[in-house]
Amino acid sequence: MTEDTFVVRARVERRLAAILAADVAGYSRLMGDDEEGTLAGLKAHRRELFDHKLKSHRGRLIKTTGDGMLVEFSSAVEAVKCAVEVQRGMVGRNASIPLDRRIEFRVGINVGDIIEDEGDIFGDGVNVAARLEGMAMRGGICISRQVLDQIDGKLKLPFRELGRQNLKNIARPIEVYAIDLDKEGSPAKRVLSAANLKQDIRYCRAVDGVRLAYAKVGSGPGLLRSAHWLGHLEYDWNLPLYRDFLLGLASSFTLVRYDARGNGLSDWDVGELSLDAWVKDMETVADAAGLDRFPLLGFSQGCAVSIAFAVRHPQRVSHLILYGGFAVGANKNPNLSAADRERFAAMKTLMKLGWGADEPTFRQLFTSSMLPSATKEQVDAFNELQRLSASAESAVRYLETVADFDVRPLLKQVKAPTLVMHVRDDRRVPISLGRDMAAEIPGARFVSLPGQNHMLLSQDPGAPIFQEEVRNFLL
């Protein structure tokens, strides 16, 4: 008789647990500025705040990883209580510290199945918590729907829905919520309340089933703004980037905007990214928002989408405004130099590696081309918006898809009165591309705006001119 060989496997311990993952926002920058001070501050926060809160809520520290930590709780209620107390405690500890030196934690919490091995824990329960941490704002907490179900009725905390997200390496979509720690509500709510505005976020389904988030804010005639990457219906109000731009439009119009597929509150993990898909998405949002005939504002790469929509639906577009846009992408532009093509390839590589990370090389190349005259606060917010609005994979797919745009054959078919505006020294999208669009659209008026930033910021000299031109054109 031959001897059978058996593979003996150690028994795997599985259990359900609440997992808290935390890290420090902007840790690389902090270390670069002051390595010793940052390490000392982080150790003090852990020793004097984190350790006490973990003990009082019966959390078990699994491991620390540089600026991060992983903690297991037997109760989602205790995990959330602990996170809230830590984050509120950090507000007081940071009160006297300059903004650029503050150590601010981001926290993600999930309930899921875990496996323990030699003191460490693994599994989707852990992976989801880590991804949620990456979606949290500085000093914020993001939780999964599973956590919300566990704490519902037990903790009196305000929540904001961040949508159903397809997180990296997670097979199923995760419903994500942010906890509002400020008693006065989120920064977005405070900004909108101060302007006597209220934003209404809703969802609709694209023709291929992708869930799209759209919002209405303001009063007056309707105005649809195209979607684009680097946008988020909620965080656009939180961060000092689009805020004043949006407030200006909402003061005169009922502004309808939406997050593109793969971006913001819309589904992130999508099959198709293409000009045609984006045009169909615009159709879906316009129908869901009840827009019949309306003015359309194209922004950056959304200009090509808006042009295609206007040609496809001339009866629906009363006026067309194109800002900071182009009709032809990098791959189809015959005037692109060899050096430009090398820069484009380098940008794709850097986006894969540095999107949303506090990485100086990526900041220098990408952020400086988008916002060369931004303040430090705005540069930090731009880096934050990258991380919050889309994954690195989605951002690269956007760049590649937009590079193949070519709506030049459609320009002469535009029937709507058209206003084209472009910042004079835009480093990201040269003004010549805006002029080329205006020259081919019948009767289009072109306005050159002073400034350098691709995104109009509050301090930009072109910002008030833009708002005035839009009102004069539409009202």
GROMACS .gro file of C-alpha atoms in nm, residues 30-469:
model
  440
   30LEU     CA    1   0.505   6.710   0.746
   31MET     CA    2   0.806   6.478   0.768
   32GLY     CA    3   0.982   6.666   0.490
   33ASP     CA    4   0.932   6.998   0.670
   34ASP     CA    5   1.021   6.881   1.022
   35GLU     CA    6   1.104   6.514   1.068
   36GLU     CA    7   1.191   6.520   1.438
   37GLY     CA    8   0.905   6.750   1.536
   38THR     CA    9   0.650   6.545   1.343
   39LEU     CA   10   0.763   6.217   1.499
   40ALA     CA   11   0.759   6.370   1.846
   41GLY     CA   12   0.415   6.518   1.794
   42LEU     CA   13   0.272   6.193   1.657
   43LYS     CA   14   0.408   5.994   1.950
   44ALA     CA   15   0.262   6.245   2.195
   45HIS     CA   16  -0.083   6.231   2.033
   46ARG     CA   17  -0.078   5.852   2.045
   47ARG     CA   18   0.041   5.836   2.403
   48GLU     CA   19  -0.175   6.112   2.548
   49LEU     CA   20  -0.495   6.071   2.345
   50PHE     CA   21  -0.518   5.761   2.127
   51ASP     CA   22  -0.397   5.509   2.385
   52HIS     CA   23  -0.639   5.635   2.651
   53LYS     CA   24  -0.937   5.630   2.414
   54LEU     CA   25  -0.854   5.281   2.288
   55LYS     CA   26  -0.839   5.153   2.644
   56SER     CA   27  -1.164   5.316   2.752
   57HIS     CA   28  -1.349   5.172   2.450
   58ARG     CA   29  -1.182   4.831   2.469
   59GLY     CA   30  -1.003   4.859   2.139
   60ARG     CA   31  -0.715   4.626   2.059
   61LEU     CA   32  -0.424   4.785   1.877
   62ILE     CA   33  -0.319   4.541   1.607
   63LYS     CA   34  -0.028   4.735   1.463
   64THR     CA   35   0.114   5.074   1.381
   65THR     CA   36   0.268   5.150   1.042
   66GLY     CA   37   0.461   5.474   1.044
   67ASP     CA   38   0.179   5.729   1.049
   68GLY     CA   39  -0.099   5.467   1.050
   69MET     CA   40  -0.263   5.226   1.288
   70LEU     CA   41  -0.506   4.936   1.276
   71VAL     CA   42  -0.741   4.869   1.570
   72GLU     CA   43  -0.997   4.595   1.635
   73PHE     CA   44  -1.316   4.647   1.836
   74SER     CA   45  -1.581   4.394   1.930
   75SER     CA   46  -1.849   4.662   1.883
   76ALA     CA   47  -1.908   4.912   1.603
   77VAL     CA   48  -2.058   5.148   1.861
   78GLU     CA   49  -1.735   5.150   2.062
   79ALA     CA   50  -1.525   5.192   1.748
   80VAL     CA   51  -1.723   5.498   1.637
   81LYS     CA   52  -1.730   5.647   1.987
   82CYS     CA   53  -1.354   5.608   2.009
   83ALA     CA   54  -1.297   5.769   1.667
   84VAL     CA   55  -1.527   6.062   1.743
   85GLU     CA   56  -1.358   6.131   2.077
   86VAL     CA   57  -1.013   6.112   1.920
   87GLN     CA   58  -1.102   6.349   1.637
   88ARG     CA   59  -1.271   6.597   1.869
   89GLY     CA   60  -0.975   6.573   2.104
   90MET     CA   61  -0.738   6.651   1.816
   91VAL     CA   62  -0.927   6.974   1.744
   92GLY     CA   63  -0.831   7.101   2.088
   93ARG     CA   64  -0.473   6.974   2.063
   94ASN     CA   65  -0.429   7.147   1.727
   95ALA     CA   66  -0.593   7.476   1.825
   96SER     CA   67  -0.267   7.665   1.888
   97ILE     CA   68  -0.067   7.497   1.611
   98PRO     CA   69  -0.029   7.664   1.267
   99LEU     CA   70  -0.239   7.502   0.994
  100ASP     CA   71   0.061   7.375   0.798
  101ARG     CA   72   0.209   7.202   1.104
  102ARG     CA   73  -0.103   7.028   1.235
  103ILE     CA   74  -0.115   6.651   1.266
  104GLU     CA   75  -0.464   6.556   1.152
  105PHE     CA   76  -0.592   6.199   1.139
  106ARG     CA   77  -0.820   6.038   0.882
  107VAL     CA   78  -1.025   5.744   1.006
  108GLY     CA   79  -1.214   5.464   0.832
  109ILE     CA   80  -1.437   5.213   1.014
  110ASN     CA   81  -1.591   4.893   0.881
  111VAL     CA   82  -1.763   4.585   1.019
  112GLY     CA   83  -1.661   4.263   0.849
  113ASP     CA   84  -1.518   3.916   0.862
  114ILE     CA   85  -1.151   3.897   0.957
  115ILE     CA   86  -0.881   3.630   0.987
  116GLU     CA   87  -0.617   3.645   1.260
  117ASP     CA   88  -0.269   3.513   1.199
  118GLU     CA   89   0.021   3.556   1.440
  119GLY     CA   90  -0.134   3.864   1.597
  120ASP     CA   91  -0.219   4.038   1.270
  121ILE     CA   92  -0.562   4.051   1.102
  122PHE     CA   93  -0.655   4.016   0.738
  123GLY     CA   94  -0.957   4.000   0.510
  124ASP     CA   95  -1.206   4.225   0.334
  125GLY     CA   96  -1.316   4.367   0.668
  126VAL     CA   97  -0.969   4.515   0.709
  127ASN     CA   98  -0.926   4.615   0.344
  128VAL     CA   99  -1.253   4.809   0.335
  129ALA     CA  100  -1.162   4.999   0.654
  130ALA     CA  101  -0.830   5.099   0.496
  131ARG     CA  102  -1.006   5.222   0.179
  132LEU     CA  103  -1.259   5.420   0.385
  133GLU     CA  104  -0.974   5.586   0.571
  134GLY     CA  105  -0.842   5.702   0.234
  135MET     CA  106  -1.178   5.867   0.156
  136ALA     CA  107  -1.199   6.062   0.482
  137MET     CA  108  -1.129   6.432   0.506
  138ARG     CA  109  -0.858   6.568   0.733
  139GLY     CA  110  -0.988   6.521   1.085
  140GLY     CA  111  -1.280   6.320   0.946
  141ILE     CA  112  -1.436   5.975   0.977
  142CYS     CA  113  -1.582   5.760   0.700
  143ILE     CA  114  -1.787   5.449   0.777
  144SER     CA  115  -1.950   5.173   0.575
  145ARG     CA  116  -2.322   5.102   0.561
  146GLN     CA  117  -2.260   4.798   0.782
  147VAL     CA  118  -2.130   5.028   1.055
  148LEU     CA  119  -2.420   5.270   1.011
  149ASP     CA  120  -2.667   4.984   1.055
  150GLN     CA  121  -2.492   4.881   1.379
  151ILE     CA  122  -2.493   5.227   1.538
  152ASP     CA  123  -2.832   5.347   1.411
  153GLY     CA  124  -3.045   5.451   1.709
  154LYS     CA  125  -2.752   5.410   1.949
  155LEU     CA  126  -2.543   5.716   1.868
  156LYS     CA  127  -2.679   6.061   1.791
  157LEU     CA  128  -2.444   6.169   1.516
  158PRO     CA  129  -2.520   6.346   1.187
  159PHE     CA  130  -2.415   6.159   0.872
  160ARG     CA  131  -2.366   6.251   0.509
  161GLU     CA  132  -2.406   5.999   0.231
  162LEU     CA  133  -2.101   5.983   0.006
  163GLY     CA  134  -2.249   5.736  -0.237
  164ARG     CA  135  -2.194   5.377  -0.337
  165GLN     CA  136  -1.824   5.347  -0.406
  166ASN     CA  137  -1.629   5.079  -0.588
  167LEU     CA  138  -1.316   5.067  -0.376
  168LYS     CA  139  -0.983   4.939  -0.505
  169ASN     CA  140  -0.951   4.558  -0.484
  170ILE     CA  141  -1.295   4.527  -0.321
  171ALA     CA  142  -1.530   4.310  -0.528
  172ARG     CA  143  -1.860   4.465  -0.423
  173PRO     CA  144  -1.969   4.831  -0.408
  174ILE     CA  145  -1.958   4.984  -0.060
  175GLU     CA  146  -2.207   5.245   0.062
  176VAL     CA  147  -1.999   5.513   0.232
  177TYR     CA  148  -2.101   5.772   0.490
  178ALA     CA  149  -1.912   6.056   0.656
  179ILE     CA  150  -1.973   6.154   1.016
  180ASP     CA  151  -2.023   6.526   1.070
  181LEU     CA  152  -1.818   6.604   1.378
  182ASP     CA  153  -1.880   6.978   1.381
  183LYS     CA  154  -2.191   7.069   1.580
  184GLU     CA  155  -2.266   7.339   1.323
  185GLY     CA  156  -2.262   7.084   1.042
  186SER     CA  157  -2.019   7.019   0.760
  187PRO     CA  158  -1.822   7.305   0.600
  188ALA     CA  159  -2.043   7.261   0.293
  189LYS     CA  160  -2.357   7.317   0.497
  190ARG     CA  161  -2.212   7.625   0.662
  191VAL     CA  162  -2.106   7.774   0.328
  192LEU     CA  163  -2.448   7.710   0.175
  193SER     CA  164  -2.638   7.834   0.483
  194ALA     CA  165  -2.437   8.156   0.491
  195ALA     CA  166  -2.543   8.219   0.130
  196ASN     CA  167  -2.907   8.119   0.202
  197LEU     CA  168  -2.870   7.825  -0.032
  198LYS     CA  169  -2.957   7.458  -0.003
  199GLN     CA  170  -2.819   7.178  -0.217
  200ASP     CA  171  -3.038   6.885  -0.312
  201ILE     CA  172  -2.844   6.572  -0.416
  202ARG     CA  173  -3.022   6.295  -0.605
  203TYR     CA  174  -2.936   5.991  -0.815
  204CYS     CA  175  -3.030   5.861  -1.157
  205ARG     CA  176  -2.927   5.564  -1.374
  206ALA     CA  177  -2.732   5.593  -1.697
  207VAL     CA  178  -2.836   5.377  -1.990
  208ASP     CA  179  -2.576   5.113  -1.897
  209GLY     CA  180  -2.680   5.105  -1.532
  210VAL     CA  181  -2.411   5.332  -1.386
  211ARG     CA  182  -2.546   5.535  -1.095
  212LEU     CA  183  -2.497   5.911  -1.145
  213ALA     CA  184  -2.523   6.172  -0.869
  214TYR     CA  185  -2.658   6.516  -0.955
  215ALA     CA  186  -2.748   6.824  -0.752
  216LYS     CA  187  -2.952   7.143  -0.773
  217VAL     CA  188  -2.866   7.461  -0.588
  218GLY     CA  189  -2.978   7.823  -0.620
  219SER     CA  190  -3.281   7.990  -0.774
  220GLY     CA  191  -3.364   8.144  -1.107
  221PRO     CA  192  -3.342   8.000  -1.457
  222GLY     CA  193  -3.181   7.659  -1.491
  223LEU     CA  194  -2.816   7.621  -1.592
  224LEU     CA  195  -2.655   7.280  -1.648
  225ARG     CA  196  -2.282   7.255  -1.585
  226SER     CA  197  -2.091   6.970  -1.746
  227ALA     CA  198  -1.915   6.712  -1.532
  228HIS     CA  199  -1.538   6.666  -1.531
  229TRP     CA  200  -1.273   6.489  -1.330
  230LEU     CA  201  -1.165   6.659  -1.006
  231GLY     CA  202  -1.520   6.725  -0.898
  232HIS     CA  203  -1.732   6.616  -0.602
  233LEU     CA  204  -2.084   6.745  -0.536
  234GLU     CA  205  -2.023   6.761  -0.160
  235TYR     CA  206  -1.655   6.845  -0.127
  236ASP     CA  207  -1.664   7.116  -0.393
  237TRP     CA  208  -1.826   7.329  -0.122
  238ASN     CA  209  -1.589   7.218   0.153
  239LEU     CA  210  -1.264   7.306  -0.020
  240PRO     CA  211  -1.146   7.657  -0.125
  241LEU     CA  212  -1.131   7.576  -0.497
  242TYR     CA  213  -1.468   7.577  -0.677
  243ARG     CA  214  -1.662   7.728  -0.385
  244ASP     CA  215  -1.675   8.094  -0.491
  245PHE     CA  216  -1.716   7.996  -0.856
  246LEU     CA  217  -2.027   7.791  -0.765
  247LEU     CA  218  -2.167   8.055  -0.527
  248GLY     CA  219  -2.148   8.313  -0.803
  249LEU     CA  220  -2.347   8.094  -1.042
  250ALA     CA  221  -2.601   7.983  -0.778
  251SER     CA  222  -2.673   8.347  -0.691
  252SER     CA  223  -2.831   8.400  -1.034
  253PHE     CA  224  -2.933   8.054  -1.156
  254THR     CA  225  -3.068   7.718  -1.049
  255LEU     CA  226  -2.738   7.544  -1.101
  256VAL     CA  227  -2.760   7.177  -1.197
  257ARG     CA  228  -2.433   6.986  -1.185
  258TYR     CA  229  -2.337   6.622  -1.162
  259ASP     CA  230  -2.044   6.397  -1.089
  260ALA     CA  231  -1.917   6.212  -1.394
  261ARG     CA  232  -1.905   5.834  -1.402
  262GLY     CA  233  -1.595   5.719  -1.217
  263ASN     CA  234  -1.591   6.037  -1.010
  264GLY     CA  235  -1.727   6.196  -0.693
  265LEU     CA  236  -2.057   6.057  -0.568
  266SER     CA  237  -2.127   5.870  -0.891
  267ASP     CA  238  -2.018   5.507  -0.933
  268TRP     CA  239  -1.638   5.480  -0.949
  269ASP     CA  240  -1.583   5.139  -1.105
  270VAL     CA  241  -1.740   5.165  -1.450
  271GLY     CA  242  -1.696   4.970  -1.770
  272GLU     CA  243  -1.709   5.241  -2.033
  273LEU     CA  244  -1.539   5.579  -2.040
  274SER     CA  245  -1.589   5.754  -2.372
  275LEU     CA  246  -1.716   6.074  -2.526
  276ASP     CA  247  -2.038   5.898  -2.626
  277ALA     CA  248  -2.093   5.762  -2.274
  278TRP     CA  249  -2.043   6.108  -2.124
  279VAL     CA  250  -2.287   6.264  -2.372
  280LYS     CA  251  -2.547   6.001  -2.285
  281ASP     CA  252  -2.485   6.067  -1.915
  282MET     CA  253  -2.554   6.436  -1.973
  283GLU     CA  254  -2.880   6.339  -2.143
  284THR     CA  255  -2.974   6.123  -1.844
  285VAL     CA  256  -2.903   6.399  -1.592
  286ALA     CA  257  -3.086   6.667  -1.793
  287ASP     CA  258  -3.393   6.443  -1.811
  288ALA     CA  259  -3.377   6.350  -1.441
  289ALA     CA  260  -3.340   6.716  -1.340
  290GLY     CA  261  -3.643   6.813  -1.548
  291LEU     CA  262  -3.450   7.038  -1.786
  292ASP     CA  263  -3.622   7.089  -2.120
  293ARG     CA  264  -3.452   7.381  -2.299
  294PHE     CA  265  -3.162   7.525  -2.104
  295PRO     CA  266  -2.821   7.696  -2.119
  296LEU     CA  267  -2.523   7.461  -2.095
  297LEU     CA  268  -2.188   7.542  -1.934
  298GLY     CA  269  -1.897   7.326  -2.051
  299PHE     CA  270  -1.594   7.323  -1.823
  300SER     CA  271  -1.246   7.205  -1.929
  301GLN     CA  272  -1.277   6.858  -2.090
  302GLY     CA  273  -1.652   6.894  -2.044
  303CYS     CA  274  -1.646   7.145  -2.332
  304ALA     CA  275  -1.612   6.867  -2.590
  305VAL     CA  276  -1.896   6.675  -2.424
  306SER     CA  277  -2.112   6.990  -2.424
  307ILE     CA  278  -2.040   7.057  -2.791
  308ALA     CA  279  -2.139   6.700  -2.884
  309PHE     CA  280  -2.456   6.729  -2.674
  310ALA     CA  281  -2.549   7.065  -2.829
  311VAL     CA  282  -2.510   6.924  -3.182
  312ARG     CA  283  -2.706   6.610  -3.094
  313HIS     CA  284  -2.985   6.806  -2.919
  314PRO     CA  285  -3.003   7.153  -3.078
  315GLN     CA  286  -3.362   7.196  -2.961
  316ARG     CA  287  -3.262   7.161  -2.595
  317VAL     CA  288  -2.959   7.395  -2.572
  318SER     CA  289  -3.062   7.760  -2.562
  319HIS     CA  290  -2.710   7.895  -2.502
  320LEU     CA  291  -2.365   7.735  -2.489
  321ILE     CA  292  -2.083   7.857  -2.266
  322LEU     CA  293  -1.740   7.696  -2.301
  323TYR     CA  294  -1.470   7.767  -2.043
  324GLY     CA  295  -1.109   7.646  -2.044
  325GLY     CA  296  -1.177   7.383  -2.305
  326PHE     CA  297  -1.052   7.226  -2.625
  327ALA     CA  298  -1.196   7.048  -2.926
  328VAL     CA  299  -0.908   6.808  -2.984
  329GLY     CA  300  -0.716   6.594  -2.735
  330ALA     CA  301  -0.342   6.538  -2.715
  331ASN     CA  302  -0.339   6.216  -2.918
  332LYS     CA  303  -0.527   6.378  -3.209
  333ASN     CA  304  -0.351   6.714  -3.205
  334PRO     CA  305  -0.105   6.734  -3.499
  335ASN     CA  306   0.060   7.043  -3.348
  336LEU     CA  307   0.172   6.859  -3.035
  337SER     CA  308   0.551   6.852  -3.013
  338ALA     CA  309   0.763   6.550  -2.926
  339ALA     CA  310   0.843   6.716  -2.592
  340ASP     CA  311   0.470   6.761  -2.526
  341ARG     CA  312   0.411   6.394  -2.591
  342GLU     CA  313   0.690   6.299  -2.351
  343ARG     CA  314   0.536   6.521  -2.085
  344PHE     CA  315   0.198   6.358  -2.144
  345ALA     CA  316   0.348   6.010  -2.099
  346ALA     CA  317   0.528   6.124  -1.784
  347MET     CA  318   0.204   6.268  -1.650
  348LYS     CA  319   0.026   5.934  -1.690
  349THR     CA  320   0.302   5.757  -1.502
  350LEU     CA  321   0.302   6.012  -1.222
  351MET     CA  322  -0.075   5.995  -1.194
  352LYS     CA  323  -0.058   5.619  -1.145
  353LEU     CA  324   0.194   5.663  -0.866
  354GLY     CA  325   0.114   5.998  -0.709
  355TRP     CA  326  -0.257   6.072  -0.755
  356GLY     CA  327  -0.395   6.202  -0.425
  357ALA     CA  328  -0.065   6.140  -0.246
  358ASP     CA  329   0.138   6.406  -0.072
  359GLU     CA  330   0.418   6.356  -0.323
  360PRO     CA  331   0.627   6.663  -0.421
  361THR     CA  332   0.720   6.553  -0.775
  362PHE     CA  333   0.358   6.504  -0.873
  363ARG     CA  334   0.259   6.831  -0.709
  364GLN     CA  335   0.531   7.016  -0.896
  365LEU     CA  336   0.431   6.884  -1.239
  366PHE     CA  337   0.053   6.848  -1.218
  367THR     CA  338  -0.060   7.095  -0.953
  368SER     CA  339   0.168   7.372  -1.079
  369SER     CA  340   0.027   7.334  -1.430
  370MET     CA  341  -0.332   7.352  -1.301
  371LEU     CA  342  -0.292   7.617  -1.029
  372PRO     CA  343   0.040   7.802  -1.069
  373SER     CA  344  -0.068   8.103  -0.861
  374ALA     CA  345  -0.272   7.922  -0.594
  375THR     CA  346  -0.218   7.979  -0.224
  376LYS     CA  347  -0.070   7.701  -0.012
  377GLU     CA  348  -0.416   7.631   0.133
  378GLN     CA  349  -0.557   7.593  -0.218
  379VAL     CA  350  -0.270   7.367  -0.328
  380ASP     CA  351  -0.332   7.142  -0.027
  381ALA     CA  352  -0.705   7.141  -0.103
  382PHE     CA  353  -0.636   7.048  -0.464
  383ASN     CA  354  -0.428   6.752  -0.352
  384GLU     CA  355  -0.710   6.653  -0.116
  385LEU     CA  356  -0.968   6.681  -0.395
  386GLN     CA  357  -0.770   6.438  -0.611
  387ARG     CA  358  -0.787   6.174  -0.340
  388LEU     CA  359  -1.154   6.234  -0.260
  389SER     CA  360  -1.292   6.266  -0.612
  390ALA     CA  361  -1.148   5.967  -0.798
  391SER     CA  362  -0.907   5.676  -0.783
  392ALA     CA  363  -0.569   5.689  -0.954
  393GLU     CA  364  -0.689   5.424  -1.201
  394SER     CA  365  -0.994   5.629  -1.294
  395ALA     CA  366  -0.789   5.948  -1.328
  396VAL     CA  367  -0.550   5.780  -1.572
  397ARG     CA  368  -0.843   5.641  -1.772
  398TYR     CA  369  -0.989   5.994  -1.789
  399LEU     CA  370  -0.662   6.136  -1.916
  400GLU     CA  371  -0.629   5.865  -2.181
  401THR     CA  372  -0.991   5.897  -2.295
  402VAL     CA  373  -0.983   6.276  -2.316
  403ALA     CA  374  -0.658   6.258  -2.514
  404ASP     CA  375  -0.856   6.089  -2.795
  405PHE     CA  376  -1.127   6.358  -2.811
  406ASP     CA  377  -1.183   6.521  -3.148
  407VAL     CA  378  -1.504   6.720  -3.192
  408ARG     CA  379  -1.363   6.956  -3.455
  409PRO     CA  380  -1.603   6.819  -3.721
  410LEU     CA  381  -1.894   6.919  -3.493
  411LEU     CA  382  -1.797   7.281  -3.430
  412LYS     CA  383  -1.961   7.429  -3.740
  413GLN     CA  384  -2.281   7.237  -3.657
  414VAL     CA  385  -2.340   7.419  -3.327
  415LYS     CA  386  -2.667   7.616  -3.355
  416ALA     CA  387  -2.686   7.775  -3.008
  417PRO     CA  388  -2.547   8.122  -2.933
  418THR     CA  389  -2.202   8.051  -2.794
  419LEU     CA  390  -1.967   8.225  -2.552
  420VAL     CA  391  -1.611   8.092  -2.526
  421MET     CA  392  -1.390   8.201  -2.235
  422HIS     CA  393  -1.032   8.108  -2.154
  423VAL     CA  394  -0.768   8.223  -1.908
  424ARG     CA  395  -0.495   8.407  -2.094
  425ASP     CA  396  -0.193   8.231  -1.941
  426ASP     CA  397  -0.354   7.892  -1.872
  427ARG     CA  398  -0.065   7.646  -1.848
  428ARG     CA  399  -0.280   7.335  -1.847
  429VAL     CA  400  -0.488   7.409  -2.158
  430PRO     CA  401  -0.330   7.678  -2.379
  431ILE     CA  402  -0.556   7.966  -2.477
  432SER     CA  403  -0.491   7.889  -2.844
  433LEU     CA  404  -0.714   7.581  -2.811
  434GLY     CA  405  -0.998   7.799  -2.686
  435ARG     CA  406  -0.950   8.043  -2.973
  436ASP     CA  407  -0.951   7.756  -3.222
  437MET     CA  408  -1.291   7.641  -3.090
  438ALA     CA  409  -1.439   7.990  -3.104
  439ALA     CA  410  -1.314   8.046  -3.459
  440GLU     CA  411  -1.503   7.742  -3.591
  441ILE     CA  412  -1.835   7.781  -3.404
  442PRO     CA  413  -2.070   8.006  -3.606
  443GLY     CA  414  -2.110   8.346  -3.439
  444ALA     CA  415  -1.921   8.249  -3.122
  445ARG     CA  416  -1.785   8.529  -2.904
  446PHE     CA  417  -1.445   8.483  -2.744
  447VAL     CA  418  -1.340   8.641  -2.413
  448SER     CA  419  -0.983   8.629  -2.284
  449LEU     CA  420  -0.964   8.633  -1.902
  450PRO     CA  421  -0.661   8.759  -1.708
  451GLY     CA  422  -0.483   8.503  -1.492
  452GLN     CA  423  -0.284   8.180  -1.494
  453ASN     CA  424  -0.494   7.917  -1.317
  454HIS     CA  425  -0.691   7.662  -1.515
  455MET     CA  426  -0.952   7.659  -1.238
  456LEU     CA  427  -1.082   8.007  -1.154
  457LEU     CA  428  -0.998   8.077  -0.789
  458SER     CA  429  -1.145   8.347  -0.568
  459GLN     CA  430  -0.839   8.575  -0.597
  460ASP     CA  431  -0.807   8.544  -0.974
  461PRO     CA  432  -0.869   8.870  -1.165
  462GLY     CA  433  -1.068   8.677  -1.424
  463ALA     CA  434  -1.318   8.534  -1.172
  464PRO     CA  435  -1.553   8.837  -1.147
  465ILE     CA  436  -1.526   8.895  -1.522
  466PHE     CA  437  -1.637   8.536  -1.585
  467GLN     CA  438  -1.945   8.577  -1.364
  468GLU     CA  439  -2.037   8.908  -1.525
  469GLU     CA  440  -1.999   8.770  -1.877
   0.00000   0.00000   0.00000
